[in-house]
mmCIF file as gemmi writes it, N, C-alpha and C atoms, coordinates in Angstrom:
data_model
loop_
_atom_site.group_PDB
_atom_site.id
_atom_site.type_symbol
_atom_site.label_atom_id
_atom_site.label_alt_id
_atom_site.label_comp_id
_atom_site.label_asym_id
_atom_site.label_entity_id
_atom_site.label_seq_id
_atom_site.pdbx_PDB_ins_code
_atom_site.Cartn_x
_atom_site.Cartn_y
_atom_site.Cartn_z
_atom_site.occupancy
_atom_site.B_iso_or_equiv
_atom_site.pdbx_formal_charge
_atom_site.auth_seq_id
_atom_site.auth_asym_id
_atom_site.pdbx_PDB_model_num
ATOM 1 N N . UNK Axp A 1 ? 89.307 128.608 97.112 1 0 ? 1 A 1
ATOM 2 C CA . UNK Axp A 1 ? 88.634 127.373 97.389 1 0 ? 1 A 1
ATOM 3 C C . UNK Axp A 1 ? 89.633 126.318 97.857 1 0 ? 1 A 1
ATOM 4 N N . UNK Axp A 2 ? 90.427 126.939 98.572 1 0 ? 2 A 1
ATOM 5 C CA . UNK Axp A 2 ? 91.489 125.652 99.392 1 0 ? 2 A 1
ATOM 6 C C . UNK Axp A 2 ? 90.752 124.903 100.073 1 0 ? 2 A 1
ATOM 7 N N . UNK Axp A 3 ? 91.29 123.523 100.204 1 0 ? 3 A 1
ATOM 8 C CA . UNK Axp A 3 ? 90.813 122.576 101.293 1 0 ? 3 A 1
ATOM 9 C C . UNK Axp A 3 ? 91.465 123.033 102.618 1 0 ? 3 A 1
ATOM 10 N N . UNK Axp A 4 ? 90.417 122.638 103.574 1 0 ? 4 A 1
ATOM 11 C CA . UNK Axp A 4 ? 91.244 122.933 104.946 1 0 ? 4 A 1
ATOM 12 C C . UNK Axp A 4 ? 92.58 122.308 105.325 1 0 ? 4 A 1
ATOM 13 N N . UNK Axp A 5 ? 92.927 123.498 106.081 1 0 ? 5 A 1
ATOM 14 C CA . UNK Axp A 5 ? 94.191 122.737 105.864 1 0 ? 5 A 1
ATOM 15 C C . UNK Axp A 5 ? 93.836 121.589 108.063 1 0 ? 5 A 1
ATOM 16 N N . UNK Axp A 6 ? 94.609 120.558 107.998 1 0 ? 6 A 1
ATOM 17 C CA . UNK Axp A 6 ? 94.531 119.529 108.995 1 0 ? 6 A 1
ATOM 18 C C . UNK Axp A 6 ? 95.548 119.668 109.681 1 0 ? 6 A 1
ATOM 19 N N . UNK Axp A 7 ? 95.5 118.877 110.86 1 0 ? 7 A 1
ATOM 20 C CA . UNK Axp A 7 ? 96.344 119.01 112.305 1 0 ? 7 A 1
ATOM 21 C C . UNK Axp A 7 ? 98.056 119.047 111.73 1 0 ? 7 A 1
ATOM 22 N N . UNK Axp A 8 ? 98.036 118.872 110.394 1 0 ? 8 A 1
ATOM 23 C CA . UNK Axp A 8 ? 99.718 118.183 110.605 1 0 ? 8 A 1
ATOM 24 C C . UNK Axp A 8 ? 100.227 118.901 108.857 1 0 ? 8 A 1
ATOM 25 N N . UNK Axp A 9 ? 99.179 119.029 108.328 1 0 ? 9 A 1
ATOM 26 C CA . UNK Axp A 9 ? 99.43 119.91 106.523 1 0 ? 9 A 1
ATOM 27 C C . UNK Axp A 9 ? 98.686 121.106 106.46 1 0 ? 9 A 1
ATOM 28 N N . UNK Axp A 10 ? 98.913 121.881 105.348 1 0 ? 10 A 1
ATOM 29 C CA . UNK Axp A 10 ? 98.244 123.146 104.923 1 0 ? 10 A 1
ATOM 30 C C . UNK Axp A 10 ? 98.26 122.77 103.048 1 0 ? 10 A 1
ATOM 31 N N . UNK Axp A 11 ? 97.154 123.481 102.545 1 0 ? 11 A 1
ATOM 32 C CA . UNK Axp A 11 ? 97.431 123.74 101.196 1 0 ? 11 A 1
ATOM 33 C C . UNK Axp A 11 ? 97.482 124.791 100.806 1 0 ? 11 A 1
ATOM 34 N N . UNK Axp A 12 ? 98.509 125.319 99.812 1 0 ? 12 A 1
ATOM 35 C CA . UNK Axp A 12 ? 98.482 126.608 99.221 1 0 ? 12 A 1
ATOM 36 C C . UNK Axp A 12 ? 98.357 126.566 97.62 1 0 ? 12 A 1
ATOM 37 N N . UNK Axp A 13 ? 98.282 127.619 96.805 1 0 ? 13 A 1
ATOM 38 C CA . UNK Axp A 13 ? 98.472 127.45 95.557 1 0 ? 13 A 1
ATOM 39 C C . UNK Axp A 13 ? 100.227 127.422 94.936 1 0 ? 13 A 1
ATOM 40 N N . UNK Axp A 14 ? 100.07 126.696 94.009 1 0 ? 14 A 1
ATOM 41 C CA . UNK Axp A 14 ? 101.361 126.48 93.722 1 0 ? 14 A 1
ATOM 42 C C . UNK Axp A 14 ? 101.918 127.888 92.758 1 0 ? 14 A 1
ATOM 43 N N . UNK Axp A 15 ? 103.164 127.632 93.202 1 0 ? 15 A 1
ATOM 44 C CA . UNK Axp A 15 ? 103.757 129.128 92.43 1 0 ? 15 A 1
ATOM 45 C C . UNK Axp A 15 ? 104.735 128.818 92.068 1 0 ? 15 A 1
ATOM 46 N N . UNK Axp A 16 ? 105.706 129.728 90.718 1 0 ? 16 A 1
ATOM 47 C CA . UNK Axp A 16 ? 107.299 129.362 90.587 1 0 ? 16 A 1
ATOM 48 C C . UNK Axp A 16 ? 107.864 129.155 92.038 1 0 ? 16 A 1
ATOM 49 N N . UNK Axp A 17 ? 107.936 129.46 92.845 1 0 ? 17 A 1
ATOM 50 C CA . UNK Axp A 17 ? 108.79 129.411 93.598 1 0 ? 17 A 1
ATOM 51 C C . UNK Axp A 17 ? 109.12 127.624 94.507 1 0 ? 17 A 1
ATOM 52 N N . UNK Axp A 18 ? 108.071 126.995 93.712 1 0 ? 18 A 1
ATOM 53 C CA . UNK Axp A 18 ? 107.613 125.842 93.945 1 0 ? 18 A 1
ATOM 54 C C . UNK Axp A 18 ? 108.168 124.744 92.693 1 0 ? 18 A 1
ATOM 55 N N . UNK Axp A 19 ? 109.171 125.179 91.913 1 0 ? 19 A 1
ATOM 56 C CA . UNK Axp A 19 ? 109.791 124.811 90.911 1 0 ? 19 A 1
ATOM 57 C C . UNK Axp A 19 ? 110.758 123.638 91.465 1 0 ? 19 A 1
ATOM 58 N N . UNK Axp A 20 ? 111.787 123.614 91.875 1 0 ? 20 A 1
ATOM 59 C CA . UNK Axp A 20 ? 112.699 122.513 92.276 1 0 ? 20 A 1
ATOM 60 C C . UNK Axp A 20 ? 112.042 121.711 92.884 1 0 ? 20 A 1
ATOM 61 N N . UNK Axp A 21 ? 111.083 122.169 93.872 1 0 ? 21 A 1
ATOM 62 C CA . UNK Axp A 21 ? 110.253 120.334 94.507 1 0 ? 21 A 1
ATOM 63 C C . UNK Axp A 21 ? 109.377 120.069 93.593 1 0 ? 21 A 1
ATOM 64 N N . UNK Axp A 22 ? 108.748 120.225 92.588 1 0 ? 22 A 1
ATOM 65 C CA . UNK Axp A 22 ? 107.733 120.356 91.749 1 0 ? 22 A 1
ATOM 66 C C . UNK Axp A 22 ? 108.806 119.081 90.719 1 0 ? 22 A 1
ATOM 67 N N . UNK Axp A 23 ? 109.482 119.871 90.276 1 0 ? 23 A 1
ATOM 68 C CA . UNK Axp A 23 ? 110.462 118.987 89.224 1 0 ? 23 A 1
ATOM 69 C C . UNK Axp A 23 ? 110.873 117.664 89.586 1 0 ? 23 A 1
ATOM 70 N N . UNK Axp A 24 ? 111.614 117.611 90.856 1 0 ? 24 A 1
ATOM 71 C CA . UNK Axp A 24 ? 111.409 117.052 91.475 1 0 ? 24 A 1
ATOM 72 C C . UNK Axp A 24 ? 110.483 115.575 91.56 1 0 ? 24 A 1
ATOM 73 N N . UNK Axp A 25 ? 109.685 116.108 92.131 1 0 ? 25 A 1
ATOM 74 C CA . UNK Axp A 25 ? 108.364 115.227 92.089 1 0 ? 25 A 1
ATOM 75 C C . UNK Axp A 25 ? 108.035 114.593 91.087 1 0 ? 25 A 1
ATOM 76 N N . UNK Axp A 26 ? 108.212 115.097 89.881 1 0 ? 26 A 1
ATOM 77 C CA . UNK Axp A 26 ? 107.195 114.857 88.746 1 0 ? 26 A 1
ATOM 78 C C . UNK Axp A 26 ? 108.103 114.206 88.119 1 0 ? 26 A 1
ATOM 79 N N . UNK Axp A 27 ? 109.937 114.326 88.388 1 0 ? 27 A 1
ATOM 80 C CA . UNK Axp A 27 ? 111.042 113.654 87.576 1 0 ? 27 A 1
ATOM 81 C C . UNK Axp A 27 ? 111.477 112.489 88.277 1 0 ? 27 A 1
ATOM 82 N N . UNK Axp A 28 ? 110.459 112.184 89.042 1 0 ? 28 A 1
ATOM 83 C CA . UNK Axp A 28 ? 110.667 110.755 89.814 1 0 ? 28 A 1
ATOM 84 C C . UNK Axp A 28 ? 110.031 109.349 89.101 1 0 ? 28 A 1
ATOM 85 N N . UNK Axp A 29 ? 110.523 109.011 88.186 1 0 ? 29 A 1
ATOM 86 C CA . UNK Axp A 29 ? 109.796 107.394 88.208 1 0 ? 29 A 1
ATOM 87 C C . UNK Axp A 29 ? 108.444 107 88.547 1 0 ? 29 A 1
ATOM 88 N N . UNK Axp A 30 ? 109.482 106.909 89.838 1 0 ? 30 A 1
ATOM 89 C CA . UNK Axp A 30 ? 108.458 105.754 90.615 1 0 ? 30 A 1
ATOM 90 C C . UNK Axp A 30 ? 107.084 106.931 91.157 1 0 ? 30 A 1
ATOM 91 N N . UNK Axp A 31 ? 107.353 107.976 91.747 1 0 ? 31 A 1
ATOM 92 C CA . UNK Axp A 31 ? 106.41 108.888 91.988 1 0 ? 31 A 1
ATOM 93 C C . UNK Axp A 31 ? 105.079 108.696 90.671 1 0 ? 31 A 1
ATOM 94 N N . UNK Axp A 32 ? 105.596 109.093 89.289 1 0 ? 32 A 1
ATOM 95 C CA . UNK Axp A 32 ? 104.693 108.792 88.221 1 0 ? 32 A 1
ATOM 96 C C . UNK Axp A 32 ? 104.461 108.195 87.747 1 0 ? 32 A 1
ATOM 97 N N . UNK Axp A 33 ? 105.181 106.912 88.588 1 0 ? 33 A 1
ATOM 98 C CA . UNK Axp A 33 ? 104.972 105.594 87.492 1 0 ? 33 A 1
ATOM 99 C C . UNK Axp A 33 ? 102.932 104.802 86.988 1 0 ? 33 A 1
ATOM 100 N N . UNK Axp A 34 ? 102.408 105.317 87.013 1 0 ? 34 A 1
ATOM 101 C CA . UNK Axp A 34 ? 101.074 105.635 86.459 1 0 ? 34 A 1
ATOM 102 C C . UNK Axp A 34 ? 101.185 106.489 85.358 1 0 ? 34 A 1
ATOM 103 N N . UNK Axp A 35 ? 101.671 107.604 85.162 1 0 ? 35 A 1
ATOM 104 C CA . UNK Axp A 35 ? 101.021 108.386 84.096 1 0 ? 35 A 1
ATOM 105 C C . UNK Axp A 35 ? 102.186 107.881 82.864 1 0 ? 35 A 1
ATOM 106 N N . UNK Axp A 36 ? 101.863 108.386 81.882 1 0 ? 36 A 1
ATOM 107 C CA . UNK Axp A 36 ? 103.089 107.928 80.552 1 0 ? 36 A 1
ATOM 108 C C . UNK Axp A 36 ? 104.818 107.641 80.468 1 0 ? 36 A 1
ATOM 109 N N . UNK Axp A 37 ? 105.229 109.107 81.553 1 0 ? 37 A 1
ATOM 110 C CA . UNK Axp A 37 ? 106.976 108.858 81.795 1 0 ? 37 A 1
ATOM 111 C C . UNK Axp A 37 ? 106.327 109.846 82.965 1 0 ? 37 A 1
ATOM 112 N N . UNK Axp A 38 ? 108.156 110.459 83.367 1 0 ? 38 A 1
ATOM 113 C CA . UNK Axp A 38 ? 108.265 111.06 83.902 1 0 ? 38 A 1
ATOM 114 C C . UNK Axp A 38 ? 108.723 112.931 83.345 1 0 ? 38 A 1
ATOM 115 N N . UNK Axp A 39 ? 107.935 113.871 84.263 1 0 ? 39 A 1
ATOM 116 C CA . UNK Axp A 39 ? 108.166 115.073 83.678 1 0 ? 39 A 1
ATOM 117 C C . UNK Axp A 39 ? 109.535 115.612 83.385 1 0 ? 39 A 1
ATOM 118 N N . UNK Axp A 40 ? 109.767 116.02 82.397 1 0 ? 40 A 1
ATOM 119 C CA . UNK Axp A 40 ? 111.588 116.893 82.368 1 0 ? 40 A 1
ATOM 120 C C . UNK Axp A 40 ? 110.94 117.983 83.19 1 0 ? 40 A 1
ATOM 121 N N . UNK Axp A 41 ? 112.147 119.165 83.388 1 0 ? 41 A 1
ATOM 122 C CA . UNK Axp A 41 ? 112.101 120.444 83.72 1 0 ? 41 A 1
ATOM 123 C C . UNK Axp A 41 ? 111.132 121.204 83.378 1 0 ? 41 A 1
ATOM 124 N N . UNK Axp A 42 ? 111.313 121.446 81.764 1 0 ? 42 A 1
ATOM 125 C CA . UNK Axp A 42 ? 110.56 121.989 81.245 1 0 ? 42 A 1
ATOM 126 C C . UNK Axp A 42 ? 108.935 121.667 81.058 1 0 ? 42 A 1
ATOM 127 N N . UNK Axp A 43 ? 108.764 120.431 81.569 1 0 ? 43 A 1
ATOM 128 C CA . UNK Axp A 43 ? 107.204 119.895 81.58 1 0 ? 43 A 1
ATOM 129 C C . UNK Axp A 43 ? 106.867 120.22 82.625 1 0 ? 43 A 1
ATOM 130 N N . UNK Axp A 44 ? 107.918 120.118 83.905 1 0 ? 44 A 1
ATOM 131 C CA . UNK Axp A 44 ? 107.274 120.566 85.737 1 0 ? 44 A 1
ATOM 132 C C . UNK Axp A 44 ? 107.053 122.391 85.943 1 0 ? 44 A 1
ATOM 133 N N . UNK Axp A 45 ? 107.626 122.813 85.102 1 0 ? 45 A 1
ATOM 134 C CA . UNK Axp A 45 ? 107.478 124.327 84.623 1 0 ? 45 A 1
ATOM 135 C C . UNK Axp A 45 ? 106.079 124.734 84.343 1 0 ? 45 A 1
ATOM 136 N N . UNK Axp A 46 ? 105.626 123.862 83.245 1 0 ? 46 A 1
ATOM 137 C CA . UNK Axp A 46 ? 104.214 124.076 82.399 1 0 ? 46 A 1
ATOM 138 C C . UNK Axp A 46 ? 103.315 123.581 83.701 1 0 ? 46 A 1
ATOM 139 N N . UNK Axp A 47 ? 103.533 122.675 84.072 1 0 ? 47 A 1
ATOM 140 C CA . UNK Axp A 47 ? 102.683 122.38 85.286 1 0 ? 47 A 1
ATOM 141 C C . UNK Axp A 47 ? 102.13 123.247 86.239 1 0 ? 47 A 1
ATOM 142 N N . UNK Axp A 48 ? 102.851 123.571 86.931 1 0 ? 48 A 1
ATOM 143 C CA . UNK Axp A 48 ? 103.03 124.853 87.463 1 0 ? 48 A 1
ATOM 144 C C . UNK Axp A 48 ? 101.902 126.129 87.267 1 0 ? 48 A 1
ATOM 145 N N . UNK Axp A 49 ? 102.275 126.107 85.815 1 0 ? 49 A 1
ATOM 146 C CA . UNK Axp A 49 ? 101.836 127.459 84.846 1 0 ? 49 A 1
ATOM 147 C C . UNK Axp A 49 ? 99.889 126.782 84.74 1 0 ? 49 A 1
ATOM 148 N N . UNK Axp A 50 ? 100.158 125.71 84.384 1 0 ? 50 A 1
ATOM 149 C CA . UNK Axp A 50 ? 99.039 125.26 84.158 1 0 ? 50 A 1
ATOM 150 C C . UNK Axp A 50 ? 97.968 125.437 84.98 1 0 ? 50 A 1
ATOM 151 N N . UNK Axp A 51 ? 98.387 125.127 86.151 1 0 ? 51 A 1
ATOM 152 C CA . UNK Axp A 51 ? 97.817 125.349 87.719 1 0 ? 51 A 1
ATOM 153 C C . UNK Axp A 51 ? 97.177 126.745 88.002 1 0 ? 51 A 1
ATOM 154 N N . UNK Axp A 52 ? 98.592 127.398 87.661 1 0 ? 52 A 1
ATOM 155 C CA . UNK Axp A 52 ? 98.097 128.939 87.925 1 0 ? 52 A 1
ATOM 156 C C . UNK Axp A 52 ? 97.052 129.125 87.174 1 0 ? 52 A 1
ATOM 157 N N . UNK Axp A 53 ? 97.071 128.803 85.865 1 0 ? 53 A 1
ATOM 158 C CA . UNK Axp A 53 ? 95.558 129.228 85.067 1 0 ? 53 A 1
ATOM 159 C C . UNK Axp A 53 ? 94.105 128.763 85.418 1 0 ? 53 A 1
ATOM 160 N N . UNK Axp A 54 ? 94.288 127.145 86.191 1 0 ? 54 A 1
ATOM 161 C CA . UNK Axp A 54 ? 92.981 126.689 86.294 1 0 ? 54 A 1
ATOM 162 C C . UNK Axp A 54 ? 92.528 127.316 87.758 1 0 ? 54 A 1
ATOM 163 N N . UNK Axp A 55 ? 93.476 127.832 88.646 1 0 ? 55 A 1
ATOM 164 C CA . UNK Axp A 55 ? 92.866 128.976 89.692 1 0 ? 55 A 1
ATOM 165 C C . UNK Axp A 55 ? 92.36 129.787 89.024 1 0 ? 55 A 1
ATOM 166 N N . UNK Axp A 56 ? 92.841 130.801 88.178 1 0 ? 56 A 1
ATOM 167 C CA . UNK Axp A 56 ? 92.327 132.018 87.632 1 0 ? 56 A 1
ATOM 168 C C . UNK Axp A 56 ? 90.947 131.817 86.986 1 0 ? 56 A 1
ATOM 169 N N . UNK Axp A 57 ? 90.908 130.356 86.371 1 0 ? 57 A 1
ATOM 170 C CA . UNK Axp A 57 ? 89.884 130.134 85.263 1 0 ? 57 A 1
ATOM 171 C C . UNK Axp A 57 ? 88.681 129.626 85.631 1 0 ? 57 A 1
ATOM 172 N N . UNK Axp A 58 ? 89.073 128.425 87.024 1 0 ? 58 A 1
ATOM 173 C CA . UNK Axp A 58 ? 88.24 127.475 87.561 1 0 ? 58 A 1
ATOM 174 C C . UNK Axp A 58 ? 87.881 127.772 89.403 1 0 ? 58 A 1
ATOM 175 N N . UNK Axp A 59 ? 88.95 128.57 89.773 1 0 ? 59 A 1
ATOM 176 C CA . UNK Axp A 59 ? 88.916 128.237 91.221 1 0 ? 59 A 1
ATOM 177 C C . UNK Axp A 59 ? 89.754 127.427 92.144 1 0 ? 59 A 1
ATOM 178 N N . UNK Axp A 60 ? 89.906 126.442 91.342 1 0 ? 60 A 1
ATOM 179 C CA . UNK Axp A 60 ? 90.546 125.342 92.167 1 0 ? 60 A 1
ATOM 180 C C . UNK Axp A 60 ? 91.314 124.682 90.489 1 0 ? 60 A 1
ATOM 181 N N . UNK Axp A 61 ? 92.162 123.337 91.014 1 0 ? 61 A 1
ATOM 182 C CA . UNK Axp A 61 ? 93.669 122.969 90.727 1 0 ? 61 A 1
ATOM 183 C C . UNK Axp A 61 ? 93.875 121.743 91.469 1 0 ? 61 A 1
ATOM 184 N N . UNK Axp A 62 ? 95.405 121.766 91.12 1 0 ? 62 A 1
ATOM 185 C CA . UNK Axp A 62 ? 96.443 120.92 92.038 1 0 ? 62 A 1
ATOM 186 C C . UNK Axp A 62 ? 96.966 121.883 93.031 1 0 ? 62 A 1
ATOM 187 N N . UNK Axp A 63 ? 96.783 121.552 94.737 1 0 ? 63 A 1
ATOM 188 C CA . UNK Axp A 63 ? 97.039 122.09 95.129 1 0 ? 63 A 1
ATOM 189 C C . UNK Axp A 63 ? 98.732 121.777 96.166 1 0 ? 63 A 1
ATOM 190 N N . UNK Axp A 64 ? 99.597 122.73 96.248 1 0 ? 64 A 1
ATOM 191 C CA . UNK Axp A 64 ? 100.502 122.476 97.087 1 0 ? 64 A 1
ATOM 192 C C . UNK Axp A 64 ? 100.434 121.594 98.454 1 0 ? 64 A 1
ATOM 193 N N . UNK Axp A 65 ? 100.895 120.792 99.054 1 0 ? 65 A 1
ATOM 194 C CA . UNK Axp A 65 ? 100.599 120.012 100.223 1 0 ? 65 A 1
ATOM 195 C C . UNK Axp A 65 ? 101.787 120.175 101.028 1 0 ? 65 A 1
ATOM 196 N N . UNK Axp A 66 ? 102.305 121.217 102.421 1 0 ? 66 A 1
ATOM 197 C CA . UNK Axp A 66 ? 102.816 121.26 103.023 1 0 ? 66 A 1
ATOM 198 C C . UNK Axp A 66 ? 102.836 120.939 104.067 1 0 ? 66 A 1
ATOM 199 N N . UNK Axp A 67 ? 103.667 120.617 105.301 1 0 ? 67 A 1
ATOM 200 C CA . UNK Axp A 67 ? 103.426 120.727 106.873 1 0 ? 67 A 1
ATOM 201 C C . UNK Axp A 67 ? 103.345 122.202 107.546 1 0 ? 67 A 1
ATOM 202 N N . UNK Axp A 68 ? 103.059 122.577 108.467 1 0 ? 68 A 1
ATOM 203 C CA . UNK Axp A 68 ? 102.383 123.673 108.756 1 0 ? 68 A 1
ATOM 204 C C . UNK Axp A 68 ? 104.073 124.247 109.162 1 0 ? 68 A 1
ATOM 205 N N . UNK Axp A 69 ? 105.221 123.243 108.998 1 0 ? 69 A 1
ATOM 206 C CA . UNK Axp A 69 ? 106.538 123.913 108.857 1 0 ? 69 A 1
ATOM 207 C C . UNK Axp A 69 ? 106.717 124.668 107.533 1 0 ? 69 A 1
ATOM 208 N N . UNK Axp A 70 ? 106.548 124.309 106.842 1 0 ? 70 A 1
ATOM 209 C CA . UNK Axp A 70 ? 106.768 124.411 105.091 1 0 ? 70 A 1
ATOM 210 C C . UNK Axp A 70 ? 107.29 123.776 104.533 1 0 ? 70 A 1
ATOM 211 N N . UNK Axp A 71 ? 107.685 122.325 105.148 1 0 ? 71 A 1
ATOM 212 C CA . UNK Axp A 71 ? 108.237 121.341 103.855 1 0 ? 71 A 1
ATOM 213 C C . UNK Axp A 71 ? 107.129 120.595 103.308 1 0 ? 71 A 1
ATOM 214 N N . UNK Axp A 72 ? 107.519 120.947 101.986 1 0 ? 72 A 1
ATOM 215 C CA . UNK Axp A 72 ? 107.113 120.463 100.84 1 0 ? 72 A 1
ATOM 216 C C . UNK Axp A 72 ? 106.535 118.935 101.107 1 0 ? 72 A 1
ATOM 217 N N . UNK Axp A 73 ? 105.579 118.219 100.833 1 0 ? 73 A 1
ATOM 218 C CA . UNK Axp A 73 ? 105.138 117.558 100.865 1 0 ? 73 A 1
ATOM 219 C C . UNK Axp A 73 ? 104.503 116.293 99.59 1 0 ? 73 A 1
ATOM 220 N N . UNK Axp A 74 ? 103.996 117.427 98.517 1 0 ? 74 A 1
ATOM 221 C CA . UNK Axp A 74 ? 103.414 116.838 97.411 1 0 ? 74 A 1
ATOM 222 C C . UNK Axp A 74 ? 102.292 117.868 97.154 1 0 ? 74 A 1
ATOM 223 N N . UNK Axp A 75 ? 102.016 117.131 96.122 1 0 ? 75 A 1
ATOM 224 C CA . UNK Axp A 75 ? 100.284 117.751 95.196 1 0 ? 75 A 1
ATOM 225 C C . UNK Axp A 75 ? 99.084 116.899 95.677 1 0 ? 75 A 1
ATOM 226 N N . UNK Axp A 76 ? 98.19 117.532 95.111 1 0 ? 76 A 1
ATOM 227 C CA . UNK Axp A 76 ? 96.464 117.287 95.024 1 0 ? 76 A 1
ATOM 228 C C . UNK Axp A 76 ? 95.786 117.956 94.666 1 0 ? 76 A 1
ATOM 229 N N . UNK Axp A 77 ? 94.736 117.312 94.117 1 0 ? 77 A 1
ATOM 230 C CA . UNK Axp A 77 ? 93.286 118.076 94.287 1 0 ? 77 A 1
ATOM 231 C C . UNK Axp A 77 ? 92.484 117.739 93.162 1 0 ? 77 A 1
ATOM 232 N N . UNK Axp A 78 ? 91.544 118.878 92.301 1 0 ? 78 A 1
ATOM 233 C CA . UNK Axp A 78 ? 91.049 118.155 91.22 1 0 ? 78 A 1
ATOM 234 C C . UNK Axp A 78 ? 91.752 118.991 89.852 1 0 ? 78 A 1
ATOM 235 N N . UNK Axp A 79 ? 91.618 118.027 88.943 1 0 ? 79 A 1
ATOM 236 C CA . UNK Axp A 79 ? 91.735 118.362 87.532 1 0 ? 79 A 1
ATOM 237 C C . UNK Axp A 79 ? 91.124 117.715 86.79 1 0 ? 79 A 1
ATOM 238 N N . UNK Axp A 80 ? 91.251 117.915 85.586 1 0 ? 80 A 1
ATOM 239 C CA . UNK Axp A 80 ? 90.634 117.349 84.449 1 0 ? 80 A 1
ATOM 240 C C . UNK Axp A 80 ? 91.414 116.739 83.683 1 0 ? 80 A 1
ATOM 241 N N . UNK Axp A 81 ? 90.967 115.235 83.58 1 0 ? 81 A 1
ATOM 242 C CA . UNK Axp A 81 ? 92.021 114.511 82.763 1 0 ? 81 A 1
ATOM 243 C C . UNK Axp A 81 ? 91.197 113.619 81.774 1 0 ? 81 A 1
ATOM 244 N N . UNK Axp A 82 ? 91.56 113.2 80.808 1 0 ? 82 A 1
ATOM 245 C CA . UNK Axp A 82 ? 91.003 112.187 79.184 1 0 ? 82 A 1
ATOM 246 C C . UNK Axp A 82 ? 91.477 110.743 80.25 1 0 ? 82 A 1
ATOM 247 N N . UNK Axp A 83 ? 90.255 110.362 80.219 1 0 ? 83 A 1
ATOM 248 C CA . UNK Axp A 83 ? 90.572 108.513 80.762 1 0 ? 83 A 1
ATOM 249 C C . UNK Axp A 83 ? 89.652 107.347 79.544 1 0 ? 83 A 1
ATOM 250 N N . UNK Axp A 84 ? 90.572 107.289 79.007 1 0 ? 84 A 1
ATOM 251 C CA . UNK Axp A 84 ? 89.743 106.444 77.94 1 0 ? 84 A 1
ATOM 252 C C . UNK Axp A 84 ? 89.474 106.57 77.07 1 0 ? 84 A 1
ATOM 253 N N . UNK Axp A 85 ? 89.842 108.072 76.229 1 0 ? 85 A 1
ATOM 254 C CA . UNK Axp A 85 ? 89.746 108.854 75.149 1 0 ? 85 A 1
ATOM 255 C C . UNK Axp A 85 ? 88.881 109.981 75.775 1 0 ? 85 A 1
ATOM 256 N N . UNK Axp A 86 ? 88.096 110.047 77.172 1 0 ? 86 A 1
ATOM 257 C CA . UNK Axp A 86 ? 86.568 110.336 77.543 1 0 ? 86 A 1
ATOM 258 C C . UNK Axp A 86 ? 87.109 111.937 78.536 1 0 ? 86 A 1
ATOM 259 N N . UNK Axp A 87 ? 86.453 113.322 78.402 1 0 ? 87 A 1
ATOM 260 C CA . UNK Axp A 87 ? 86.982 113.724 80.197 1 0 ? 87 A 1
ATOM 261 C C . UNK Axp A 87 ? 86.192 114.073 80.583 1 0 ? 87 A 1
């Protein structure tokens, strides 16, 4: 259930191999500066892992966001998150 991919990105599912930009990303500040901190290693790991399960479980995830080169780009898509105590 990927989104299409557009004139200039593609999405794929995220995989280990998606670990250093992943960490990355998530060990940036300012990138997360919305959610509580920023991820260590070991939290952009679980992420990852997490992902893989809600494909297996749900279909869909956070999905990888590349250029149709393959650089890395960022995440998206849907998940399930507690906003307010509420999900």
């Amino acid at each position: 259930m990927l989104p299409r991919d557009t004139a200039r990105l593609r999405f794929r599912q995220m995989a280990p191999t998606d670990f250093e930009a992943m960490a990355g990303l998530l060990g940036d500040p300012e990138v997360v500066r919305l959610y509580p901190a920023p991820k260590n290693r070991e939290e952009a790991a679980a992420w990852i892992a997490w992902n893989q399960r809600n494909y297996a479980e749900h279909g869909y995830g956070l999905w990888v966001i590349e250029t149709h080169g393959g650089e890395f780009v960022g995440d998206c898509g849907l998940t399930w998150q507690a906003v307010n105590g509420m999900c």
